[in-house]
Amino acid sequence: MTHTEPLTARAALPADLDEAAHRCLVAGFDGTTAVPDDLKRLIDRGLGGVILFTRNIRDADQVRGLTDSLRALRADLLVAIDNEGGGIGHLVTAGAPEVPGNYALGVVDDPALTARCADALAGHLASLGITVSYAPVADLQVQADNPIVRTRAFGGEAGVVSRHLRAWIEATEARGVASCAKHFPGHGGTLTDSHHELAVDPRPYERLDLEPFRAAIAAGVPMMMSAHVVFPALDENRPATLSRRILRDLLRLELGFDGVLVSDALEMKAIADRYGEAAGARIALAAGADQVIVAVADLGVTLECRDAVLGALRSGTLAEERVREASERVRGLAERYAEPSVAVRAWDPGVGLEAARRAVDGQAARGGARGAHVVDLFPAPHPALNWGGEDLLTEMRALDPTATGTAVSGEPEDAEGLAGAILRRAGRAPLIVATSDSGLYPWQGRVAEALMARRPDGVRVATGLPEGGALCSYGRGKANLRAVAEVLVGAR
């Protein structure tokens, strides 16, 4: 669908202010080669950036062609993507390096190794013409039932997370790629996924997880991303993304961050359901954000957000000096990062598996499971994070073609009945039972218990956070699963 831009939008504001307002937007879009007409018009008006998703990715040559086409329209356009590693990313079909998630890196606790993993990811981005990475995660995993941070965090201890943030940020910067610490001032203390509803962190100020963000600032991180989380100790009325007390008073004035502050995606239900994307864009910029992300492919939503910002400027409810300040920060970022590297030096393609192996190696060896029947229990992939659904059986069979198995990615109607059917298929083969954060998904625990009750010789594996002594991969990225499969079959 093509949206007609109101003629009054350009006429009502000075051209430079109109451009400044557009520079404060980051847009998602659909397509892998052709640039949509609405997006071309936004870029012509000064759009600050675009964000790519799996829907925009086919292969490496196609991505580089797409980013070249975008910059041919505007040389200082920032091209961004979520690229955390550990299976959380959108570039699998474009040859993304396989690195374990942050939690595994924190378990190894070798910042030099973390830097090598970050270098591989950033080098790959630079080769594709992508120069903004919305990573690393600076949150702490401090709430056992947190549904969204978990193995995306480097850990639950501020010192560990801080030193790995520094390593990641410095390695990414060395590649000429902008990193972005997220989600300020921390998403790890919540019990809610802000993709689905508004999250609240009820802790007092002195217990909030600010130390990693201080470390990121000290490391020179050029961008931060806000959290759609309410912190009553800071502002009882608004989530951080929309709070002047948090974005200006805390982040700018108290912590001294002078880089670009970008919102998390406005279509997330924590903002969209309560405020609406358009109002969210206007309020976030007024509160102190420099850019707002509208990640949905429907550019009509981006245009609605843009029109809300322009309307607020015309009415005076959004101060002109606030938008010009934000625009200048984005302009400065673009001067540093918008132009991708022409020649990209090679990165280490094996560093991710090395890191994943080191995370697993500190545990007891469980070799001898050749010919096993693997039961892999895991939740459906999170659509926003785009974990690709990698499974343990695939990695086991790559090492041992005689392995068989069952993958279950959703709650069964009858856990006992499923367990019985699995055991009949397994016969006398060694049994491996893997769960992924079964505390959050009790159906996994019910199936696992039913299996282990009848086969106490079975080997338990955890592919999320650690679970009661089970052999743990610390994540479901391909490298994580390959490393734990090697231990199970005795391949190393």
Coordinates of C-alpha atoms in Angstrom, one line a residue:
M1 CA 0.0 0.0 0.0
T2 CA 1.3 3.5 -0.9
H3 CA 0.7 6.3 1.6
T4 CA 0.4 9.9 0.4
E5 CA 2.4 12.3 2.5
P6 CA 0.5 15.4 3.6
L7 CA 1.6 18.5 1.6
T8 CA 1.4 20.6 4.8
A9 CA 4.0 18.5 6.6
R10 CA 6.9 20.0 4.5
A11 CA 5.3 23.5 4.2
A12 CA 4.6 23.9 7.9
L13 CA 8.2 23.6 9.1
P14 CA 11.5 25.0 7.9
A15 CA 13.3 22.5 5.7
D16 CA 16.1 22.0 8.1
L17 CA 13.8 21.2 11.0
D18 CA 11.8 18.8 8.8
E19 CA 15.0 17.0 8.0
A20 CA 16.0 17.0 11.7
A21 CA 12.7 15.4 12.6
H22 CA 13.2 12.6 10.0
R23 CA 16.7 12.0 11.2
C24 CA 15.2 11.0 14.6
L25 CA 13.4 8.0 13.0
V26 CA 14.6 4.4 12.3
A27 CA 12.3 2.4 10.0
G28 CA 11.8 -1.2 9.3
F29 CA 10.5 -2.2 5.9
D30 CA 9.7 -5.2 3.7
G31 CA 11.8 -6.5 0.8
T32 CA 15.3 -7.8 -0.1
T33 CA 16.2 -5.8 -3.2
A34 CA 13.8 -3.1 -4.2
V35 CA 13.5 -0.1 -1.8
P36 CA 9.8 0.7 -1.2
D37 CA 8.6 4.1 -2.5
D38 CA 7.5 5.3 0.9
L39 CA 10.9 4.5 2.3
K40 CA 12.6 6.4 -0.5
R41 CA 10.5 9.4 0.3
L42 CA 11.4 9.2 4.0
I43 CA 15.1 8.9 3.1
D44 CA 14.8 11.9 0.8
R45 CA 13.4 13.8 3.7
G46 CA 16.3 12.9 6.0
L47 CA 15.5 9.5 7.6
G48 CA 18.2 8.7 10.1
G49 CA 18.3 4.9 9.8
V50 CA 16.8 1.6 8.8
I51 CA 16.7 -1.6 10.7
L52 CA 17.0 -5.0 8.9
F53 CA 15.3 -8.2 9.9
T54 CA 15.2 -11.8 8.6
R55 CA 12.6 -10.6 6.1
N56 CA 15.3 -8.5 4.4
I57 CA 17.9 -11.2 4.3
R58 CA 18.5 -13.9 1.6
D59 CA 22.3 -14.2 1.3
A60 CA 25.4 -12.1 1.8
D61 CA 25.6 -10.7 -1.8
Q62 CA 22.0 -9.7 -1.7
V63 CA 22.4 -7.9 1.7
R64 CA 25.4 -6.0 0.4
G65 CA 23.5 -5.0 -2.7
L66 CA 20.6 -3.8 -0.5
T67 CA 22.8 -1.7 1.8
D68 CA 24.5 -0.2 -1.2
S69 CA 21.1 0.7 -2.7
L70 CA 20.0 2.3 0.5
R71 CA 23.2 4.4 0.8
A72 CA 22.9 5.4 -2.9
L73 CA 19.8 7.2 -1.8
R74 CA 21.4 8.9 1.2
A75 CA 25.1 8.4 2.0
D76 CA 24.7 9.1 5.7
L77 CA 21.8 6.7 6.3
L78 CA 22.6 4.4 9.2
V79 CA 21.9 0.7 8.5
A80 CA 21.2 -1.3 11.7
I81 CA 20.4 -4.8 12.9
D82 CA 20.0 -6.8 16.1
N83 CA 23.1 -9.0 16.2
E84 CA 23.7 -10.4 19.7
G85 CA 25.0 -13.9 18.8
G86 CA 23.9 -17.1 20.4
G87 CA 21.2 -17.7 17.8
I88 CA 19.7 -14.3 18.3
G89 CA 20.2 -12.5 15.0
H90 CA 18.9 -12.3 11.5
L91 CA 21.9 -13.2 9.3
V92 CA 22.0 -17.0 9.4
T93 CA 21.4 -17.2 5.6
A94 CA 24.0 -14.5 5.0
G95 CA 26.8 -16.6 6.7
A96 CA 26.8 -15.1 10.2
P97 CA 29.5 -16.4 12.4
E98 CA 28.2 -18.9 15.0
V99 CA 29.0 -17.6 18.4
P100 CA 27.5 -18.6 21.7
G101 CA 25.2 -16.4 23.6
N102 CA 26.5 -13.9 26.2
Y103 CA 25.8 -16.1 29.2
A104 CA 28.2 -18.8 27.9
L105 CA 30.9 -16.1 27.4
G106 CA 30.3 -14.9 31.0
V107 CA 30.7 -18.5 32.3
V108 CA 34.1 -18.7 30.5
D109 CA 34.9 -15.2 31.8
D110 CA 37.7 -14.5 29.4
P111 CA 37.2 -10.9 28.0
A112 CA 39.7 -11.5 25.3
L113 CA 37.6 -14.4 24.0
T114 CA 34.5 -12.3 24.2
A115 CA 36.3 -9.6 22.2
R116 CA 37.2 -12.2 19.5
C117 CA 33.6 -13.2 19.3
A118 CA 32.4 -9.6 19.0
D119 CA 35.1 -9.0 16.4
A120 CA 33.8 -11.9 14.2
L121 CA 30.2 -10.6 14.4
A122 CA 31.2 -7.0 13.7
G123 CA 33.6 -8.0 10.9
H124 CA 30.7 -9.8 9.2
L125 CA 28.4 -6.8 9.6
A126 CA 31.0 -4.5 8.1
S127 CA 31.4 -6.9 5.1
L128 CA 27.6 -6.6 4.5
G129 CA 27.6 -2.8 4.8
I130 CA 25.8 -2.8 8.1
T131 CA 27.3 -0.4 10.5
V132 CA 25.0 -0.3 13.6
S133 CA 24.6 -3.4 15.8
Y134 CA 21.9 -3.2 18.5
A135 CA 24.1 -5.1 20.9
P136 CA 25.5 -5.9 23.4
V137 CA 22.9 -6.7 26.1
A138 CA 23.9 -4.9 29.3
D139 CA 21.1 -6.3 31.4
L140 CA 21.8 -8.5 34.4
Q141 CA 20.0 -11.9 34.7
V142 CA 19.0 -11.4 38.3
Q143 CA 15.3 -12.5 38.4
A144 CA 15.0 -16.3 38.1
D145 CA 11.7 -16.0 36.3
N146 CA 12.6 -13.2 33.9
P147 CA 11.2 -14.3 30.5
I148 CA 13.3 -12.3 28.1
V149 CA 16.9 -11.6 29.3
R150 CA 18.2 -15.0 30.5
T151 CA 21.1 -16.3 28.4
R152 CA 21.2 -13.0 26.5
A153 CA 23.0 -11.5 29.5
F154 CA 26.6 -12.1 30.3
G155 CA 25.5 -13.1 33.8
G156 CA 24.0 -11.9 37.0
E157 CA 27.0 -10.2 38.6
A158 CA 27.7 -6.6 37.7
G159 CA 31.4 -7.0 37.6
V160 CA 31.4 -9.9 35.1
V161 CA 28.9 -8.2 32.9
S162 CA 30.8 -4.9 33.0
R163 CA 34.1 -6.4 31.9
H164 CA 32.5 -8.3 29.0
L165 CA 30.6 -5.2 27.9
R166 CA 33.9 -3.3 27.6
A167 CA 35.5 -6.1 25.6
W168 CA 32.5 -6.3 23.2
I169 CA 32.2 -2.5 22.7
E170 CA 35.9 -2.0 22.1
A171 CA 36.1 -4.9 19.6
T172 CA 33.1 -3.7 17.7
E173 CA 34.4 -0.1 17.6
A174 CA 37.7 -1.4 16.1
R175 CA 35.7 -2.7 13.2
G176 CA 34.1 0.7 12.5
V177 CA 30.7 -0.6 13.7
A178 CA 28.6 1.2 16.2
S179 CA 27.6 -0.9 19.3
C180 CA 24.5 -0.2 21.4
A181 CA 24.2 -1.2 25.1
K182 CA 20.7 -2.2 26.0
H183 CA 18.1 -2.0 27.7
F184 CA 18.7 1.1 29.9
P185 CA 18.4 1.1 32.9
G186 CA 18.0 -2.7 32.8
H187 CA 15.4 -5.3 31.9
G188 CA 16.8 -8.1 34.1
G189 CA 14.7 -7.5 37.2
T190 CA 11.3 -7.9 35.6
L191 CA 8.9 -10.8 35.4
T192 CA 7.4 -9.6 32.1
D193 CA 8.5 -9.5 28.5
S194 CA 7.9 -6.0 27.2
H195 CA 7.3 -7.3 23.7
H196 CA 4.0 -8.5 25.2
E197 CA 3.0 -6.1 27.9
L198 CA 4.4 -3.3 30.1
A199 CA 7.1 -4.6 32.5
V200 CA 7.8 -3.2 36.0
D201 CA 11.0 -3.4 38.0
P202 CA 9.9 -2.7 41.6
R203 CA 13.3 -2.6 43.2
P204 CA 14.6 0.5 45.1
Y205 CA 17.1 2.8 43.3
E206 CA 20.1 1.4 45.1
R207 CA 19.3 -2.1 43.9
L208 CA 18.9 -1.2 40.2
D209 CA 21.4 -2.6 37.7
L210 CA 23.2 0.6 36.7
E211 CA 26.8 -0.5 37.0
P212 CA 27.0 -2.2 33.6
F213 CA 25.7 0.9 31.9
R214 CA 28.3 3.0 33.7
A215 CA 30.9 0.6 32.4
A216 CA 29.6 0.8 28.9
I217 CA 29.7 4.6 29.0
A218 CA 33.3 4.5 30.3
A219 CA 34.2 2.2 27.4
G220 CA 32.9 4.8 24.9
V221 CA 29.7 3.0 23.8
P222 CA 28.3 5.3 21.1
M223 CA 24.6 4.3 21.5
M224 CA 22.2 3.1 24.2
M225 CA 18.8 1.6 23.9
S226 CA 16.0 2.3 26.4
A227 CA 13.8 -0.3 28.1
H228 CA 10.0 -0.3 27.9
V229 CA 10.0 -0.9 31.7
V230 CA 8.6 1.1 34.5
F231 CA 10.9 1.8 37.4
P232 CA 8.8 3.2 40.3
A233 CA 11.9 4.2 42.2
L234 CA 12.8 6.5 39.2
D235 CA 9.4 7.4 37.7
E236 CA 6.2 5.7 38.8
N237 CA 4.2 6.9 35.9
R238 CA 6.1 6.1 32.7
P239 CA 8.3 3.4 31.2
A240 CA 12.0 4.4 30.8
T241 CA 11.5 5.0 27.0
L242 CA 9.0 7.8 27.8
S243 CA 10.5 9.1 31.0
R244 CA 12.4 12.4 31.1
R245 CA 13.5 11.6 34.7
I246 CA 15.2 8.4 33.4
L247 CA 16.5 9.5 30.0
R248 CA 17.6 13.0 30.8
D249 CA 18.1 13.3 34.5
L250 CA 19.6 9.9 35.1
L251 CA 21.3 8.9 31.9
R252 CA 22.4 12.3 30.6
L253 CA 22.9 14.4 33.8
E254 CA 23.9 11.8 36.4
L255 CA 25.7 9.1 34.3
G256 CA 27.0 11.6 31.7
F257 CA 26.1 9.7 28.5
D258 CA 26.5 12.0 25.5
G259 CA 26.0 9.4 22.7
V260 CA 22.8 8.6 20.7
L261 CA 19.9 7.2 22.8
V262 CA 17.6 5.1 20.7
S263 CA 14.2 3.6 21.8
D264 CA 13.4 -0.1 21.7
A265 CA 10.8 -0.8 19.0
L266 CA 7.7 1.3 19.5
E267 CA 5.3 -1.5 18.2
M268 CA 6.2 -3.6 21.3
K269 CA 3.0 -3.9 23.2
A270 CA 4.4 -2.2 26.3
I271 CA 4.2 1.0 24.3
A272 CA 1.8 0.3 21.5
D273 CA -1.1 -1.0 23.6
R274 CA -0.9 1.7 26.3
Y275 CA 0.2 4.8 24.3
G276 CA 0.2 3.9 20.6
E277 CA 3.2 4.1 18.4
A278 CA 2.7 7.6 17.2
A279 CA 2.2 9.1 20.7
G280 CA 5.1 6.9 21.9
A281 CA 7.4 8.5 19.2
R282 CA 6.4 12.0 20.3
I283 CA 6.8 11.4 24.0
A284 CA 10.1 9.5 23.7
L285 CA 11.7 12.3 21.8
A286 CA 10.4 14.9 24.2
A287 CA 11.7 12.8 27.1
G288 CA 15.3 12.7 25.7
A289 CA 15.5 9.9 23.1
D290 CA 17.4 10.8 20.0
Q291 CA 16.0 8.2 17.7
V292 CA 12.9 6.0 17.9
I293 CA 12.6 2.6 16.2
V294 CA 9.5 1.6 14.2
A295 CA 10.5 -1.9 13.3
V296 CA 7.3 -3.2 11.7
A297 CA 7.4 -3.7 7.9
D298 CA 4.3 -1.5 7.4
L299 CA 5.7 1.9 6.6
G300 CA 2.3 3.4 7.3
V301 CA 3.1 3.0 11.0
T302 CA 6.4 4.9 10.5
L303 CA 4.6 7.6 8.7
E304 CA 2.0 8.0 11.5
C305 CA 4.9 8.3 14.0
R306 CA 6.6 10.9 11.7
D307 CA 3.4 12.9 11.4
A308 CA 2.9 12.9 15.1
V309 CA 6.4 14.3 15.6
L310 CA 5.9 16.9 12.9
G311 CA 2.5 17.9 14.3
A312 CA 3.9 18.2 17.8
L313 CA 6.6 20.5 16.4
R314 CA 4.1 22.7 14.7
S315 CA 1.9 22.9 17.8
G316 CA 4.9 23.6 20.1
T317 CA 4.2 20.5 22.3
L318 CA 7.6 19.1 21.2
A319 CA 10.4 21.7 21.5
E320 CA 12.3 22.5 18.4
E321 CA 15.6 22.7 20.3
R322 CA 15.0 19.1 21.6
V323 CA 14.6 17.7 18.1
R324 CA 17.6 19.7 16.7
E325 CA 19.7 18.4 19.6
A326 CA 18.7 14.8 18.9
S327 CA 19.3 15.3 15.2
E328 CA 22.8 16.6 15.8
R329 CA 23.7 13.6 17.9
V330 CA 22.5 11.3 15.1
R331 CA 24.4 13.4 12.5
G332 CA 27.6 13.0 14.5
L333 CA 27.0 9.2 14.8
A334 CA 26.5 9.0 11.0
E335 CA 29.7 10.9 10.4
R336 CA 31.5 8.2 12.3
Y337 CA 29.8 5.1 11.2
A338 CA 27.4 5.4 8.2
E339 CA 30.1 4.7 5.6
P340 CA 31.0 1.0 5.7
S341 CA 34.5 -0.3 5.4
V342 CA 35.6 -1.0 1.8
A343 CA 38.1 -3.7 2.7
V344 CA 37.3 -5.9 5.7
R345 CA 40.0 -7.9 7.3
A346 CA 39.3 -11.6 8.0
W347 CA 37.8 -12.7 11.4
D348 CA 38.3 -16.0 13.2
P349 CA 35.5 -18.3 12.0
G350 CA 36.1 -20.9 14.7
V351 CA 36.1 -18.6 17.7
G352 CA 32.4 -19.2 18.5
L353 CA 32.8 -22.9 18.8
E354 CA 35.9 -22.5 20.8
A355 CA 34.0 -20.3 23.3
A356 CA 31.0 -22.7 23.4
R357 CA 33.4 -25.6 24.1
R358 CA 35.1 -23.8 26.9
A359 CA 31.7 -23.0 28.6
V360 CA 30.8 -26.7 28.5
D361 CA 34.2 -28.1 29.4
G362 CA 34.1 -27.1 33.1
Q363 CA 31.4 -29.7 33.6
A364 CA 31.6 -33.5 34.1
A365 CA 32.2 -35.4 30.9
R366 CA 29.2 -37.5 29.8
G367 CA 30.7 -39.3 26.8
G368 CA 29.5 -42.7 25.5
A369 CA 26.0 -41.7 24.3
R370 CA 26.4 -42.9 20.7
G371 CA 23.3 -44.2 19.2
A372 CA 21.2 -42.3 21.7
H373 CA 17.6 -41.2 21.5
V374 CA 17.6 -37.4 22.1
V375 CA 14.5 -35.7 23.5
D376 CA 14.8 -32.0 23.0
L377 CA 12.1 -30.0 24.8
F378 CA 12.1 -26.2 24.1
P379 CA 9.7 -23.3 23.7
A380 CA 8.7 -22.0 20.4
P381 CA 11.2 -19.4 19.0
H382 CA 10.6 -15.8 20.0
P383 CA 9.4 -14.0 16.9
A384 CA 11.2 -10.7 17.7
L385 CA 14.5 -12.3 18.5
N386 CA 14.4 -14.7 15.6
W387 CA 16.2 -17.6 17.3
G388 CA 16.2 -20.0 14.4
G389 CA 14.9 -23.1 16.2
E390 CA 18.2 -25.0 16.1
D391 CA 17.8 -28.4 17.9
L392 CA 20.1 -30.7 19.8
L393 CA 19.3 -33.8 17.6
T394 CA 20.6 -32.1 14.5
E395 CA 23.9 -31.4 16.2
M396 CA 24.1 -34.9 17.7
R397 CA 23.4 -36.5 14.3
A398 CA 26.1 -34.4 12.6
L399 CA 28.6 -36.2 15.0
D400 CA 26.8 -39.6 15.3
P401 CA 24.5 -40.5 12.4
T402 CA 23.0 -43.4 14.4
A403 CA 21.4 -41.0 16.9
T404 CA 17.6 -40.7 16.8
G405 CA 15.3 -38.4 18.6
T406 CA 12.2 -36.3 19.2
A407 CA 12.0 -32.5 19.2
V408 CA 9.1 -31.0 21.1
S409 CA 8.6 -27.2 20.8
G410 CA 5.3 -26.7 22.4
E411 CA 3.2 -28.0 25.3
P412 CA 1.7 -31.4 24.6
E413 CA -1.9 -32.3 25.5
D414 CA -0.8 -35.4 27.4
A415 CA 2.7 -35.3 29.0
E416 CA 2.5 -38.9 30.2
G417 CA 1.3 -40.2 26.9
L418 CA 4.0 -38.3 25.1
A419 CA 6.6 -39.8 27.4
G420 CA 5.4 -43.3 26.8
A421 CA 5.4 -42.9 23.0
I422 CA 9.0 -41.5 23.2
L423 CA 10.2 -44.4 25.3
R424 CA 8.7 -46.9 22.9
R425 CA 10.5 -45.2 20.0
A426 CA 13.8 -45.1 22.0
G427 CA 13.8 -48.7 22.9
R428 CA 17.0 -49.6 24.7
A429 CA 19.0 -46.8 23.2
P430 CA 20.7 -44.4 25.6
L431 CA 18.3 -41.6 26.5
I432 CA 19.2 -37.9 26.6
V433 CA 16.5 -35.5 27.9
A434 CA 17.1 -31.8 27.2
T435 CA 15.1 -28.9 28.6
S436 CA 15.3 -25.2 28.0
D437 CA 14.4 -23.0 31.0
S438 CA 11.8 -25.5 32.2
G439 CA 11.1 -23.3 35.2
L440 CA 9.4 -20.9 32.8
Y441 CA 7.7 -23.7 30.9
P442 CA 6.4 -26.3 33.4
W443 CA 5.3 -28.7 30.6
Q444 CA 8.9 -29.4 29.9
G445 CA 9.5 -30.4 33.5
R446 CA 6.4 -32.7 33.4
V447 CA 7.6 -34.5 30.3
A448 CA 11.2 -34.8 31.5
E449 CA 10.1 -36.2 34.9
A450 CA 7.9 -38.7 33.2
L451 CA 10.8 -39.9 31.1
M452 CA 13.4 -40.0 33.8
A453 CA 11.0 -41.8 36.2
R454 CA 10.9 -44.7 33.7
R455 CA 14.5 -44.3 32.6
P456 CA 16.6 -43.1 35.5
D457 CA 19.7 -43.9 33.5
G458 CA 18.9 -41.1 31.1
V459 CA 21.2 -38.1 30.9
R460 CA 19.7 -34.6 31.6
V461 CA 20.8 -31.6 29.6
A462 CA 19.9 -27.9 30.0
T463 CA 20.0 -25.7 26.9
G464 CA 19.1 -22.5 28.7
L465 CA 20.2 -21.4 32.2
P466 CA 21.6 -24.1 34.5
E467 CA 19.0 -26.6 35.8
G468 CA 19.9 -28.7 38.9
G469 CA 23.2 -30.3 37.9
A470 CA 22.2 -31.1 34.3
L471 CA 24.9 -30.8 31.6
C472 CA 24.5 -27.2 30.5
S473 CA 25.1 -25.5 27.1
Y474 CA 24.1 -22.1 28.4
G475 CA 22.1 -21.3 25.2
R476 CA 20.5 -22.7 22.1
G477 CA 22.7 -21.2 19.5
K478 CA 24.2 -23.7 17.0
A479 CA 27.7 -23.4 18.6
N480 CA 26.2 -24.0 22.1
L481 CA 24.4 -27.1 20.9
R482 CA 27.3 -28.5 19.0
A483 CA 29.6 -28.1 22.0
V484 CA 27.3 -30.0 24.3
A485 CA 26.7 -32.7 21.6
E486 CA 30.5 -33.2 21.4
V487 CA 30.6 -33.9 25.1
L488 CA 27.6 -36.3 25.0
V489 CA 29.0 -38.4 22.2
G490 CA 32.6 -38.3 23.4
A491 CA 33.8 -36.5 20.3
R492 CA 36.5 -34.5 22.2

